[in-house]
C-alpha cells in the first residue's frame, strides 16, 4: 500500500514541520516567558473536542477526504497567520490570549487528521496486524520534518519552518486527493 505510506509520511511532515518549533516561535514573537508558553500549550486538551467533532462529521456525511482537505487547509491558514502576529499587544494577557486562541484553533483543526487517516488506512488494508507497518511511515515523516525544519531555521530563520510547511502541506494535499479513494471509505462505513 504505497498510497497509505505516502499519506502518513506527508501528513506527519506537514504537521511536524511547524509543531515542534511553533512554541519557540510564539515565545519569540510574542515576547513571553516560558511559563506563559507552557500555559498556551495546555490548551492542547481541546484536541479531544476536535477529534470527536471532525470524526463524527466525516462519518455522518461520508466525506473523510473532504474533511481532511478542509481541516488541513484551515490548519495551514492558521499556521501562516503566525507570520502576521500582532506584536503590538502591550499587555501580557493579551499576547497570551492571542497565542492560546491561535493554538486552540490549530489543535482543533489538526485533531481531525490522525483519526480520519487511521480509519481510512484500516479500511483499506483490512488487517489490523499490518496497521503498524503503515503507520510507521508517519513516524519517519515526523523525524524527517523535524530534522529538516531545524536545519532550515538555523540557516534561514523561521522562514524555513514556513517553507517546509508549504512544501509538505502541498504534498499532503496531493497525496489525499490522489491516494485516498472515496469508495474504500464508503465500503468501510
PDB file of C-alpha atoms in Angstrom:
ATOM      1  CA  UNK A   1       0.000   0.000   0.000  1.00  0.00           C
ATOM      2  CA  UNK A   2       2.249   2.751  -1.269  1.00  0.00           C
ATOM      3  CA  UNK A   3      -0.540   5.378  -1.124  1.00  0.00           C
ATOM      4  CA  UNK A   4      -1.187   4.895   2.598  1.00  0.00           C
ATOM      5  CA  UNK A   5       2.517   5.118   3.388  1.00  0.00           C
ATOM      6  CA  UNK A   6       2.825   8.341   1.383  1.00  0.00           C
ATOM      7  CA  UNK A   7      -0.255   9.816   3.085  1.00  0.00           C
ATOM      8  CA  UNK A   8       1.143   9.034   6.544  1.00  0.00           C
ATOM      9  CA  UNK A   9       4.597  10.325   5.667  1.00  0.00           C
ATOM     10  CA  UNK A  10       3.286  13.542   4.080  1.00  0.00           C
ATOM     11  CA  UNK A  11       0.738  14.199   6.853  1.00  0.00           C
ATOM     12  CA  UNK A  12       3.383  13.927   9.541  1.00  0.00           C
ATOM     13  CA  UNK A  13       5.804  16.036   7.504  1.00  0.00           C
ATOM     14  CA  UNK A  14       3.152  18.734   7.267  1.00  0.00           C
ATOM     15  CA  UNK A  15       2.110  18.619  10.922  1.00  0.00           C
ATOM     16  CA  UNK A  16       5.578  18.381  12.419  1.00  0.00           C
ATOM     17  CA  UNK A  17       7.271  20.858  10.109  1.00  0.00           C
ATOM     18  CA  UNK A  18       5.867  23.517  12.425  1.00  0.00           C
ATOM     19  CA  UNK A  19       4.576  21.747  15.534  1.00  0.00           C
ATOM     20  CA  UNK A  20       7.947  21.140  17.160  1.00  0.00           C
ATOM     21  CA  UNK A  21       9.090  24.730  16.761  1.00  0.00           C
ATOM     22  CA  UNK A  22       5.843  26.717  16.914  1.00  0.00           C
ATOM     23  CA  UNK A  23       6.000  27.285  20.672  1.00  0.00           C
ATOM     24  CA  UNK A  24       9.512  28.705  20.423  1.00  0.00           C
ATOM     25  CA  UNK A  25       8.292  30.868  17.565  1.00  0.00           C
ATOM     26  CA  UNK A  26       5.345  32.108  19.663  1.00  0.00           C
ATOM     27  CA  UNK A  27       7.645  32.771  22.601  1.00  0.00           C
ATOM     28  CA  UNK A  28       9.980  34.841  20.449  1.00  0.00           C
ATOM     29  CA  UNK A  29       7.267  36.684  18.520  1.00  0.00           C
ATOM     30  CA  UNK A  30       5.017  37.441  21.488  1.00  0.00           C
ATOM     31  CA  UNK A  31       7.892  38.113  23.878  1.00  0.00           C
ATOM     32  CA  UNK A  32       6.613  35.677  26.506  1.00  0.00           C
ATOM     33  CA  UNK A  33       8.264  33.917  29.410  1.00  0.00           C
ATOM     34  CA  UNK A  34       8.482  30.131  29.154  1.00  0.00           C
ATOM     35  CA  UNK A  35       5.760  29.744  31.797  1.00  0.00           C
ATOM     36  CA  UNK A  36       3.247  31.526  29.558  1.00  0.00           C
ATOM     37  CA  UNK A  37       4.228  29.385  26.593  1.00  0.00           C
ATOM     38  CA  UNK A  38       3.540  26.329  28.750  1.00  0.00           C
ATOM     39  CA  UNK A  39       0.128  27.752  29.653  1.00  0.00           C
ATOM     40  CA  UNK A  40      -0.647  28.186  25.954  1.00  0.00           C
ATOM     41  CA  UNK A  41       0.436  24.580  25.364  1.00  0.00           C
ATOM     42  CA  UNK A  42      -2.060  23.387  27.990  1.00  0.00           C
ATOM     43  CA  UNK A  43      -4.807  24.424  25.586  1.00  0.00           C
ATOM     44  CA  UNK A  44      -3.949  21.237  23.652  1.00  0.00           C
ATOM     45  CA  UNK A  45      -6.684  19.468  25.621  1.00  0.00           C
ATOM     46  CA  UNK A  46      -9.165  20.812  23.050  1.00  0.00           C
ATOM     47  CA  UNK A  47      -7.743  18.083  20.806  1.00  0.00           C
ATOM     48  CA  UNK A  48     -10.392  15.761  22.251  1.00  0.00           C
ATOM     49  CA  UNK A  49     -13.183  18.071  21.122  1.00  0.00           C
ATOM     50  CA  UNK A  50     -11.813  18.435  17.618  1.00  0.00           C
ATOM     51  CA  UNK A  51     -11.198  14.715  17.103  1.00  0.00           C
ATOM     52  CA  UNK A  52     -14.769  13.848  18.081  1.00  0.00           C
ATOM     53  CA  UNK A  53     -16.265  16.758  16.135  1.00  0.00           C
ATOM     54  CA  UNK A  54     -14.427  16.137  12.857  1.00  0.00           C
ATOM     55  CA  UNK A  55     -14.680  12.365  13.086  1.00  0.00           C
ATOM     56  CA  UNK A  56     -18.438  12.485  13.555  1.00  0.00           C
ATOM     57  CA  UNK A  57     -18.903  14.987  10.753  1.00  0.00           C
ATOM     58  CA  UNK A  58     -16.763  12.927   8.380  1.00  0.00           C
ATOM     59  CA  UNK A  59     -18.620   9.724   9.307  1.00  0.00           C
ATOM     60  CA  UNK A  60     -22.054  11.316   9.121  1.00  0.00           C
ATOM     61  CA  UNK A  61     -21.527  12.766   5.665  1.00  0.00           C
ATOM     62  CA  UNK A  62     -19.171  10.038   4.389  1.00  0.00           C
ATOM     63  CA  UNK A  63     -16.743  12.806   3.494  1.00  0.00           C
ATOM     64  CA  UNK A  64     -13.459  11.737   5.017  1.00  0.00           C
ATOM     65  CA  UNK A  65     -11.325  13.036   2.191  1.00  0.00           C
ATOM     66  CA  UNK A  66     -13.205  16.333   2.175  1.00  0.00           C
ATOM     67  CA  UNK A  67     -12.820  16.643   5.966  1.00  0.00           C
ATOM     68  CA  UNK A  68      -9.059  16.138   5.614  1.00  0.00           C
ATOM     69  CA  UNK A  69      -8.826  18.752   2.880  1.00  0.00           C
ATOM     70  CA  UNK A  70     -10.923  21.271   4.828  1.00  0.00           C
ATOM     71  CA  UNK A  71      -9.141  20.805   8.147  1.00  0.00           C
ATOM     72  CA  UNK A  72      -5.670  20.800   6.625  1.00  0.00           C
ATOM     73  CA  UNK A  73      -6.477  23.988   4.702  1.00  0.00           C
ATOM     74  CA  UNK A  74      -7.689  25.623   7.927  1.00  0.00           C
ATOM     75  CA  UNK A  75      -4.563  24.433   9.713  1.00  0.00           C
ATOM     76  CA  UNK A  76      -2.243  25.780   7.022  1.00  0.00           C
ATOM     77  CA  UNK A  77      -4.071  29.099   7.016  1.00  0.00           C
ATOM     78  CA  UNK A  78      -3.802  29.363  10.788  1.00  0.00           C
ATOM     79  CA  UNK A  79      -0.131  28.469  10.731  1.00  0.00           C
ATOM     80  CA  UNK A  80       0.679  31.003   8.033  1.00  0.00           C
ATOM     81  CA  UNK A  81      -1.260  33.600  10.048  1.00  0.00           C
ATOM     82  CA  UNK A  82       1.553  33.298  12.587  1.00  0.00           C
ATOM     83  CA  UNK A  83       3.641  35.323  10.156  1.00  0.00           C
ATOM     84  CA  UNK A  84       1.412  38.302  10.974  1.00  0.00           C
ATOM     85  CA  UNK A  85       1.305  38.063  14.749  1.00  0.00           C
ATOM     86  CA  UNK A  86       0.013  41.320  16.200  1.00  0.00           C
ATOM     87  CA  UNK A  87       3.078  42.039  18.323  1.00  0.00           C
ATOM     88  CA  UNK A  88       1.708  45.442  19.248  1.00  0.00           C
ATOM     89  CA  UNK A  89      -0.169  43.952  22.220  1.00  0.00           C
ATOM     90  CA  UNK A  90       1.150  45.890  25.167  1.00  0.00           C
ATOM     91  CA  UNK A  91      -0.235  43.621  27.905  1.00  0.00           C
ATOM     92  CA  UNK A  92       0.993  40.096  28.542  1.00  0.00           C
ATOM     93  CA  UNK A  93      -2.538  38.732  28.994  1.00  0.00           C
ATOM     94  CA  UNK A  94      -3.480  39.954  25.502  1.00  0.00           C
ATOM     95  CA  UNK A  95      -0.468  38.223  23.964  1.00  0.00           C
ATOM     96  CA  UNK A  96      -1.203  35.034  25.906  1.00  0.00           C
ATOM     97  CA  UNK A  97      -4.886  35.166  24.910  1.00  0.00           C
ATOM     98  CA  UNK A  98      -3.921  35.597  21.263  1.00  0.00           C
ATOM     99  CA  UNK A  99      -1.451  32.702  21.451  1.00  0.00           C
ATOM    100  CA  UNK A 100      -3.937  30.447  23.275  1.00  0.00           C
ATOM    101  CA  UNK A 101      -6.712  31.243  20.787  1.00  0.00           C
ATOM    102  CA  UNK A 102      -4.431  30.550  17.863  1.00  0.00           C
ATOM    103  CA  UNK A 103      -3.216  27.307  19.424  1.00  0.00           C
ATOM    104  CA  UNK A 104      -6.760  26.107  20.238  1.00  0.00           C
ATOM    105  CA  UNK A 105      -7.930  26.732  16.672  1.00  0.00           C
ATOM    106  CA  UNK A 106      -4.928  24.951  15.180  1.00  0.00           C
ATOM    107  CA  UNK A 107      -5.275  21.979  17.547  1.00  0.00           C
ATOM    108  CA  UNK A 108      -8.972  21.612  16.726  1.00  0.00           C
ATOM    109  CA  UNK A 109      -8.156  21.539  13.018  1.00  0.00           C
ATOM    110  CA  UNK A 110      -5.163  19.167  13.313  1.00  0.00           C
ATOM    111  CA  UNK A 111      -7.149  16.799  15.541  1.00  0.00           C
ATOM    112  CA  UNK A 112      -9.083  15.596  12.503  1.00  0.00           C
ATOM    113  CA  UNK A 113      -6.089  14.412  10.571  1.00  0.00           C
ATOM    114  CA  UNK A 114      -4.822  11.441  12.564  1.00  0.00           C
ATOM    115  CA  UNK A 115      -8.095   9.628  13.401  1.00  0.00           C
ATOM    116  CA  UNK A 116      -9.511  10.077   9.901  1.00  0.00           C
ATOM    117  CA  UNK A 117      -6.335   8.839   8.211  1.00  0.00           C
ATOM    118  CA  UNK A 118      -6.101   5.945  10.684  1.00  0.00           C
ATOM    119  CA  UNK A 119      -9.698   4.911   9.939  1.00  0.00           C
ATOM    120  CA  UNK A 120      -9.098   5.179   6.211  1.00  0.00           C
ATOM    121  CA  UNK A 121      -5.931   3.092   6.329  1.00  0.00           C
ATOM    122  CA  UNK A 122      -7.600   0.396   8.427  1.00  0.00           C
ATOM    123  CA  UNK A 123     -10.471   0.254   5.948  1.00  0.00           C
ATOM    124  CA  UNK A 124      -8.057  -0.154   3.044  1.00  0.00           C
ATOM    125  CA  UNK A 125      -5.638  -2.704   4.490  1.00  0.00           C
ATOM    126  CA  UNK A 126      -8.354  -4.727   6.237  1.00  0.00           C
ATOM    127  CA  UNK A 127      -5.882  -6.361   8.619  1.00  0.00           C
ATOM    128  CA  UNK A 128      -5.139  -4.664  11.934  1.00  0.00           C
ATOM    129  CA  UNK A 129      -1.897  -6.593  12.249  1.00  0.00           C
ATOM    130  CA  UNK A 130      -0.489  -4.701   9.233  1.00  0.00           C
ATOM    131  CA  UNK A 131      -1.510  -1.298  10.594  1.00  0.00           C
ATOM    132  CA  UNK A 132       1.782  -0.652  12.394  1.00  0.00           C
ATOM    133  CA  UNK A 133       3.726  -1.234   9.182  1.00  0.00           C
ATOM    134  CA  UNK A 134       1.711   1.504   7.513  1.00  0.00           C
ATOM    135  CA  UNK A 135       1.693   3.885  10.490  1.00  0.00           C
ATOM    136  CA  UNK A 136       5.469   3.750  10.957  1.00  0.00           C
ATOM    137  CA  UNK A 137       5.784   5.872   7.826  1.00  0.00           C
ATOM    138  CA  UNK A 138       4.201   8.699   9.788  1.00  0.00           C
ATOM    139  CA  UNK A 139       6.946   8.397  12.376  1.00  0.00           C
ATOM    140  CA  UNK A 140       9.507   8.630   9.589  1.00  0.00           C
ATOM    141  CA  UNK A 141       7.766  11.752   8.260  1.00  0.00           C
ATOM    142  CA  UNK A 142       7.819  13.268  11.759  1.00  0.00           C
ATOM    143  CA  UNK A 143      11.548  12.638  12.124  1.00  0.00           C
ATOM    144  CA  UNK A 144      12.407  13.970   8.668  1.00  0.00           C
ATOM    145  CA  UNK A 145      10.254  17.089   9.133  1.00  0.00           C
ATOM    146  CA  UNK A 146      11.800  17.914  12.497  1.00  0.00           C
ATOM    147  CA  UNK A 147      15.321  17.450  11.189  1.00  0.00           C
ATOM    148  CA  UNK A 148      14.777  19.489   8.027  1.00  0.00           C
ATOM    149  CA  UNK A 149      12.915  22.252   9.853  1.00  0.00           C
ATOM    150  CA  UNK A 150      15.617  22.563  12.496  1.00  0.00           C
ATOM    151  CA  UNK A 151      18.275  22.829   9.804  1.00  0.00           C
ATOM    152  CA  UNK A 152      16.319  25.396   7.769  1.00  0.00           C
ATOM    153  CA  UNK A 153      15.545  27.508  10.857  1.00  0.00           C
ATOM    154  CA  UNK A 154      19.261  27.572  11.661  1.00  0.00           C
ATOM    155  CA  UNK A 155      20.048  28.583   8.092  1.00  0.00           C
ATOM    156  CA  UNK A 156      17.166  30.911   7.195  1.00  0.00           C
ATOM    157  CA  UNK A 157      15.365  31.732  10.440  1.00  0.00           C
ATOM    158  CA  UNK A 158      11.721  30.909  10.980  1.00  0.00           C
ATOM    159  CA  UNK A 159      11.018  31.432   7.279  1.00  0.00           C
ATOM    160  CA  UNK A 160      12.498  27.941   6.831  1.00  0.00           C
ATOM    161  CA  UNK A 161       9.766  26.493   9.043  1.00  0.00           C
ATOM    162  CA  UNK A 162       7.057  28.037   6.900  1.00  0.00           C
ATOM    163  CA  UNK A 163       8.774  26.989   3.668  1.00  0.00           C
ATOM    164  CA  UNK A 164       8.825  23.385   4.900  1.00  0.00           C
ATOM    165  CA  UNK A 165       5.143  23.616   5.803  1.00  0.00           C
ATOM    166  CA  UNK A 166       4.293  24.969   2.371  1.00  0.00           C
ATOM    167  CA  UNK A 167       6.125  22.148   0.601  1.00  0.00           C
ATOM    168  CA  UNK A 168       4.925  19.312   2.851  1.00  0.00           C
ATOM    169  CA  UNK A 169       1.375  20.703   3.014  1.00  0.00           C
ATOM    170  CA  UNK A 170       1.094  20.680  -0.774  1.00  0.00           C
ATOM    171  CA  UNK A 171       2.483  17.133  -0.880  1.00  0.00           C
ATOM    172  CA  UNK A 172      -0.064  16.014   1.751  1.00  0.00           C
ATOM    173  CA  UNK A 173      -2.997  17.584  -0.083  1.00  0.00           C
ATOM    174  CA  UNK A 174      -1.899  15.945  -3.345  1.00  0.00           C
ATOM    175  CA  UNK A 175      -1.490  12.601  -1.529  1.00  0.00           C
ATOM    176  CA  UNK A 176      -5.032  12.884  -0.124  1.00  0.00           C
ATOM    177  CA  UNK A 177      -6.549  13.847  -3.471  1.00  0.00           C
ATOM    178  CA  UNK A 178      -4.704  11.176  -5.460  1.00  0.00           C
ATOM    179  CA  UNK A 179      -4.201   8.450  -2.862  1.00  0.00           C
ATOM    180  CA  UNK A 180      -7.497   8.328  -0.968  1.00  0.00           C
ATOM    181  CA  UNK A 181     -10.155   6.513  -2.855  1.00  0.00           C
ATOM    182  CA  UNK A 182     -13.588   7.564  -1.564  1.00  0.00           C
ATOM    183  CA  UNK A 183     -15.063   4.168  -2.485  1.00  0.00           C
ATOM    184  CA  UNK A 184     -12.939   2.452   0.168  1.00  0.00           C
ATOM    185  CA  UNK A 185     -14.280   4.842   2.784  1.00  0.00           C
ATOM    186  CA  UNK A 186     -17.882   4.281   1.797  1.00  0.00           C
ATOM    187  CA  UNK A 187     -17.410   0.485   1.922  1.00  0.00           C
ATOM    188  CA  UNK A 188     -15.863   0.753   5.388  1.00  0.00           C
ATOM    189  CA  UNK A 189     -18.850   2.691   6.734  1.00  0.00           C
TER     190      UNK A 189
END
